[in-house]
Coordinates of C-alpha atoms in Angstrom, one line a residue:
M1 CA 18.9 68.1 -1.7
R2 CA 17.6 68.8 1.8
H3 CA 17.3 72.5 1.0
D4 CA 15.1 71.8 -1.9
K5 CA 12.8 69.6 0.2
L6 CA 12.7 72.3 2.9
G7 CA 11.8 74.9 0.3
R8 CA 8.9 72.8 -1.0
E9 CA 7.7 72.1 2.6
L10 CA 7.7 75.9 3.3
E11 CA 5.9 76.6 0.0
L12 CA 3.3 73.9 0.8
I13 CA 2.6 75.7 4.1
I14 CA 2.1 79.0 2.3
L15 CA -0.2 77.3 -0.3
L16 CA -2.3 75.6 2.4
T17 CA -2.8 78.9 4.4
R18 CA -4.0 80.9 1.4
N19 CA -7.7 81.7 1.2
A20 CA -8.0 79.2 -1.8
D21 CA -9.0 75.6 -2.5
Y22 CA -6.3 73.3 -3.8
T23 CA -6.7 69.6 -4.7
A24 CA -3.8 67.1 -4.4
Q25 CA -3.2 67.5 -8.1
D26 CA -3.1 71.3 -7.8
L27 CA -0.5 71.1 -5.1
C28 CA 1.6 68.6 -7.0
E29 CA 1.6 70.9 -10.1
K30 CA 2.5 74.0 -8.0
L31 CA 5.3 72.3 -6.1
G32 CA 6.5 70.2 -9.1
V33 CA 6.4 66.9 -7.1
T34 CA 4.7 63.6 -7.5
R35 CA 1.6 62.7 -5.5
R36 CA 3.5 60.2 -3.4
N37 CA 6.1 63.0 -2.5
L38 CA 3.2 65.3 -1.7
Y39 CA 1.8 62.8 0.8
Y40 CA 5.2 62.5 2.4
Y41 CA 5.2 66.3 2.8
L42 CA 1.7 66.3 4.3
D43 CA 2.7 63.5 6.7
F44 CA 5.7 65.6 7.8
L45 CA 3.4 68.6 8.5
R46 CA 1.2 66.4 10.6
Y47 CA 4.2 65.1 12.5
A48 CA 5.4 68.7 13.0
G49 CA 2.1 69.7 14.7
F50 CA 0.1 71.0 11.8
E51 CA -3.6 70.2 11.5
V52 CA -3.9 69.0 7.9
I53 CA -7.6 69.3 6.9
K54 CA -9.1 67.5 3.8
H55 CA -12.6 68.7 2.9
G56 CA -13.8 66.7 -0.1
Y57 CA -10.9 66.9 -2.5
Y58 CA -9.4 70.1 -1.1
Y59 CA -6.6 70.5 1.4
R60 CA -5.8 73.3 3.9
L61 CA -4.1 73.8 7.2
G62 CA -6.3 74.3 10.3
R63 CA -5.7 77.5 12.1
R64 CA -5.7 75.6 15.4
S65 CA -2.5 73.8 14.5
R66 CA -0.1 73.8 17.4
F67 CA 2.5 75.6 15.2
F68 CA 0.2 78.5 14.5
I69 CA -1.0 78.6 18.1
R70 CA 2.6 79.0 19.3
L71 CA 3.3 81.5 16.5
R72 CA 0.3 83.7 17.2
E73 CA 0.4 83.4 21.0
G74 CA -0.1 86.8 22.6
I75 CA -1.2 88.6 19.4
D76 CA -4.1 86.5 18.2
F77 CA -7.7 87.7 18.2
T78 CA -10.6 85.9 19.7
E79 CA -13.5 84.9 17.5
N80 CA -15.5 87.9 18.8
E81 CA -12.7 90.3 18.2
A82 CA -12.1 89.0 14.7
V83 CA -15.8 89.3 13.7
F84 CA -15.9 92.8 15.2
I85 CA -12.8 94.0 13.3
R86 CA -14.2 92.4 10.1
R87 CA -17.4 94.4 10.5
L88 CA -15.5 97.7 11.1
L89 CA -13.5 97.1 7.9
E90 CA -16.8 96.8 6.0
R91 CA -17.5 100.4 6.9
A92 CA -14.0 101.7 6.2
D93 CA -12.9 103.6 3.1
E94 CA -12.4 101.2 0.3
N95 CA -9.8 103.6 -1.3
N96 CA -7.5 102.9 1.6
P97 CA -5.1 100.2 0.3
L98 CA -4.9 98.7 3.8
V99 CA -8.6 97.8 3.9
P100 CA -8.6 95.0 1.3
H101 CA -5.2 93.8 2.6
L102 CA -6.6 93.5 6.2
K103 CA -9.8 91.9 5.0
A104 CA -7.8 89.2 3.1
K105 CA -5.7 88.5 6.2
L106 CA -8.8 88.1 8.4
D107 CA -10.5 85.9 5.8
R108 CA -7.4 83.7 5.6
F109 CA -6.8 83.2 9.3
Y110 CA -10.3 83.3 10.7
D111 CA -12.1 81.3 7.9
F112 CA -14.4 84.0 6.8
R113 CA -15.7 82.6 3.5
I114 CA -18.4 85.1 2.7
T115 CA -19.3 86.8 -0.6
N116 CA -18.1 90.1 -1.9
D117 CA -21.6 91.7 -1.5
P118 CA -21.0 94.2 1.3
H119 CA -24.6 94.1 2.5
L120 CA -24.5 90.3 2.7
Q121 CA -21.1 90.4 4.4
T122 CA -22.4 92.8 7.1
R123 CA -25.5 90.5 7.7
L124 CA -23.4 87.3 7.8
A125 CA -20.9 88.9 10.2
H126 CA -23.7 90.1 12.4
N127 CA -25.3 86.6 12.4
V128 CA -21.9 84.9 13.2
E129 CA -21.3 87.3 16.0
K130 CA -24.7 86.6 17.6
L131 CA -24.2 82.8 17.2
I132 CA -20.7 83.0 18.8
D133 CA -22.2 84.8 21.8
A134 CA -25.1 82.3 22.1
I135 CA -22.6 79.4 22.0
K136 CA -20.4 81.0 24.6
F137 CA -23.2 81.9 27.0
K138 CA -25.3 78.8 26.2
S139 CA -28.3 80.9 25.1
V140 CA -31.3 80.2 22.9
V141 CA -31.6 82.3 19.7
L142 CA -34.3 82.9 17.2
L143 CA -33.3 82.3 13.6
R144 CA -35.5 84.9 11.9
N145 CA -36.8 84.1 8.4
Y146 CA -34.7 81.0 7.8
S147 CA -35.0 79.9 4.2
S148 CA -35.1 76.1 3.8
P149 CA -34.7 74.8 0.2
H150 CA -35.8 71.3 1.3
S151 CA -39.2 72.3 2.7
R152 CA -39.4 75.4 0.5
T153 CA -40.4 77.5 3.4
V154 CA -39.2 80.7 5.2
T155 CA -39.9 80.3 8.9
D156 CA -38.6 81.4 12.3
R157 CA -36.7 78.7 14.3
F158 CA -36.0 78.7 18.0
V159 CA -32.7 76.9 18.5
E160 CA -29.8 76.1 20.9
P161 CA -26.7 76.7 18.8
F162 CA -23.6 74.8 20.0
E163 CA -21.0 74.5 17.2
L164 CA -20.0 76.6 14.3
M165 CA -18.7 74.6 11.4
N166 CA -17.1 74.8 7.9
G167 CA -15.4 78.1 8.4
N168 CA -18.4 79.7 10.1
N169 CA -20.7 79.0 7.1
D170 CA -22.8 76.5 9.1
V171 CA -24.0 76.1 12.7
R172 CA -25.0 73.0 14.5
C173 CA -28.1 73.5 16.6
Y174 CA -30.7 71.7 18.6
E175 CA -34.1 72.9 17.2
I176 CA -36.5 73.2 20.1
L177 CA -39.8 72.7 18.2
S178 CA -38.8 69.5 16.4
G179 CA -36.6 68.1 19.2
M180 CA -33.9 67.4 16.6
N181 CA -30.3 68.3 16.0
K182 CA -29.8 70.1 12.7
T183 CA -27.2 72.0 10.7
F184 CA -28.2 75.4 9.5
K185 CA -26.6 77.6 6.8
V186 CA -25.7 81.1 8.2
A187 CA -26.3 82.6 4.7
R188 CA -30.0 81.5 4.8
M189 CA -30.7 83.3 8.1
G190 CA -32.5 86.7 7.8
D191 CA -31.4 87.6 11.3
V192 CA -30.2 86.0 14.6
E193 CA -32.1 87.4 17.6
P194 CA -31.0 86.6 21.2
V195 CA -33.7 85.1 23.4
D196 CA -33.8 85.6 27.2
A197 CA -33.4 81.9 27.8
T198 CA -30.6 79.5 28.4
W199 CA -30.1 76.0 26.9
G200 CA -32.5 73.4 28.4
N201 CA -31.5 70.5 26.2
E202 CA -27.7 70.3 26.3
A203 CA -27.8 66.6 27.0
K204 CA -29.5 66.1 23.7
H205 CA -27.0 68.1 21.7
R206 CA -25.3 65.9 19.0
R207 CA -22.4 66.9 16.9
V208 CA -22.2 65.8 13.3
F209 CA -19.0 64.0 12.3
T210 CA -17.5 63.4 8.8
D211 CA -15.3 60.4 8.5
V212 CA -12.3 59.9 6.3
F213 CA -14.5 58.3 3.6
M214 CA -16.7 61.5 3.6
F215 CA -19.7 59.9 5.2
S216 CA -21.4 62.0 7.9
G217 CA -23.5 61.2 10.9
E218 CA -24.1 61.9 14.6
E219 CA -22.8 58.5 15.6
Q220 CA -19.4 57.0 15.2
F221 CA -18.3 53.4 15.1
G222 CA -14.8 52.2 16.1
I223 CA -13.3 49.9 13.5
D224 CA -10.2 47.7 14.2
L225 CA -8.3 46.1 11.3
L226 CA -5.0 44.4 10.8
L227 CA -3.6 45.4 7.4
G228 CA -0.9 43.7 5.3
Q229 CA 1.7 45.7 3.5
L230 CA -0.4 46.2 0.3
S231 CA -3.6 47.4 2.1
R232 CA -1.5 49.6 4.5
N233 CA 0.2 51.3 1.6
L234 CA -3.0 51.9 -0.4
F235 CA -4.8 53.2 2.7
A236 CA -1.9 55.6 3.5
E237 CA -1.9 56.8 -0.2
E238 CA -5.7 57.2 -0.5
Y239 CA -6.4 58.6 2.9
P240 CA -3.2 60.4 4.1
Q241 CA -5.2 62.5 6.5
A242 CA -5.8 59.3 8.6
A243 CA -2.2 58.1 8.6
D244 CA -2.1 58.7 12.4
C245 CA -4.6 55.9 12.8
L246 CA -2.0 53.3 11.6
A247 CA 0.4 51.6 14.0
P248 CA 2.9 48.8 13.5
A249 CA 1.8 45.4 14.6
A250 CA 3.3 41.9 14.6
D251 CA 4.2 39.9 11.4
S252 CA 5.0 43.0 9.4
R253 CA 1.3 44.0 9.6
W254 CA -0.3 47.3 10.6
H255 CA -3.1 47.9 13.1
L256 CA -5.7 50.4 11.9
H257 CA -8.1 51.9 14.4
I258 CA -10.5 54.4 12.9
D259 CA -13.9 55.9 13.7
V260 CA -16.4 55.9 10.9
C261 CA -19.9 57.3 10.5
S262 CA -21.0 54.5 8.1
Y263 CA -19.8 51.0 7.3
T264 CA -20.1 51.8 3.6
G265 CA -16.8 53.5 3.0
I266 CA -14.6 51.3 5.1
G267 CA -16.6 48.2 3.9
R268 CA -15.7 49.0 0.3
F269 CA -12.0 49.3 1.2
V270 CA -12.0 46.0 3.1
L271 CA -13.9 44.1 0.5
G272 CA -11.6 45.3 -2.2
L273 CA -8.6 43.9 -0.3
Y274 CA -10.2 41.2 1.7
D275 CA -7.3 38.7 1.4
D276 CA -4.9 41.3 2.9
I277 CA -7.0 42.4 5.8
E278 CA -8.1 40.8 9.1
V279 CA -11.2 42.3 10.7
L280 CA -11.0 42.6 14.5
G281 CA -14.1 44.7 15.0
D282 CA -16.5 46.0 15.7
A283 CA -19.2 43.3 15.8
G284 CA -21.6 45.4 13.7
F285 CA -19.0 45.8 11.0
K286 CA -18.3 42.0 11.0
A287 CA -22.1 41.4 10.5
Y288 CA -22.2 44.0 7.8
L289 CA -19.4 42.3 5.9
K290 CA -20.9 38.9 6.3
A291 CA -24.2 40.1 4.9
K292 CA -22.4 41.7 1.9
I293 CA -20.5 38.6 1.2
N294 CA -23.6 36.4 1.4
H295 CA -25.4 38.8 -0.9
F296 CA -22.5 38.5 -3.5
K297 CA -22.7 34.7 -3.3
D298 CA -26.5 34.8 -4.0
C299 CA -26.1 37.0 -7.1

């Protein structure tokens, strides 16, 4: 019945707004539906204006979804206000039952995914607050005592922060000394100190993208394909978050335009269904596929 379907759609919204990680299998079990029906529900949410985010194997609803924006209009907090309130709650009486309730609400709606250590929470909230200010006012900051597991060093870094990522756990910055764009973990920063200087390298700032195949990079490539019914169905089932990239074409085929960070993921998909897919572009992807096919012939 339609009421049952609506009930599951509402329950799915509740699940995807909790401060928890759910895989497709988890959601199917909680809703009592098949994976195919789950993807139908997710497609409906996208059509209704929700931002359905898939990070790895986990799904959630983005708080910038049009539905939530309309719902919260006039009562929502800014990022600065939310961080400030979160810091005040850290100093509040833990015996007050409202305190953990309010913390959970802020964590859920503002993506504060920080640990239960109160001292670490305070430091992380302070660092996020300073980074938000630096991004807003295009200021340079000093990441004091940044611990890097790759170089096994603890150093100070002068950076131009320009994008908070992954629920405020990471920040994308232009590092002035190296002249490179890097992603820094907020939890590895001893402190964030404002510097009396504004950005001088904004033209060199490069965001990092993650495509539907979970490959990341600063550059994106536009891929155009014509899919038959089989490849279209498999793509929609395996990558439902990219269903909006599909459009009906002639001869019962589907046009797929998608931006990728690497040819590897989309290449594996195309080569696995090569007889059902026509590659329109780009030129680099065509060359990549040709090289792969020639390599297979030589093996």
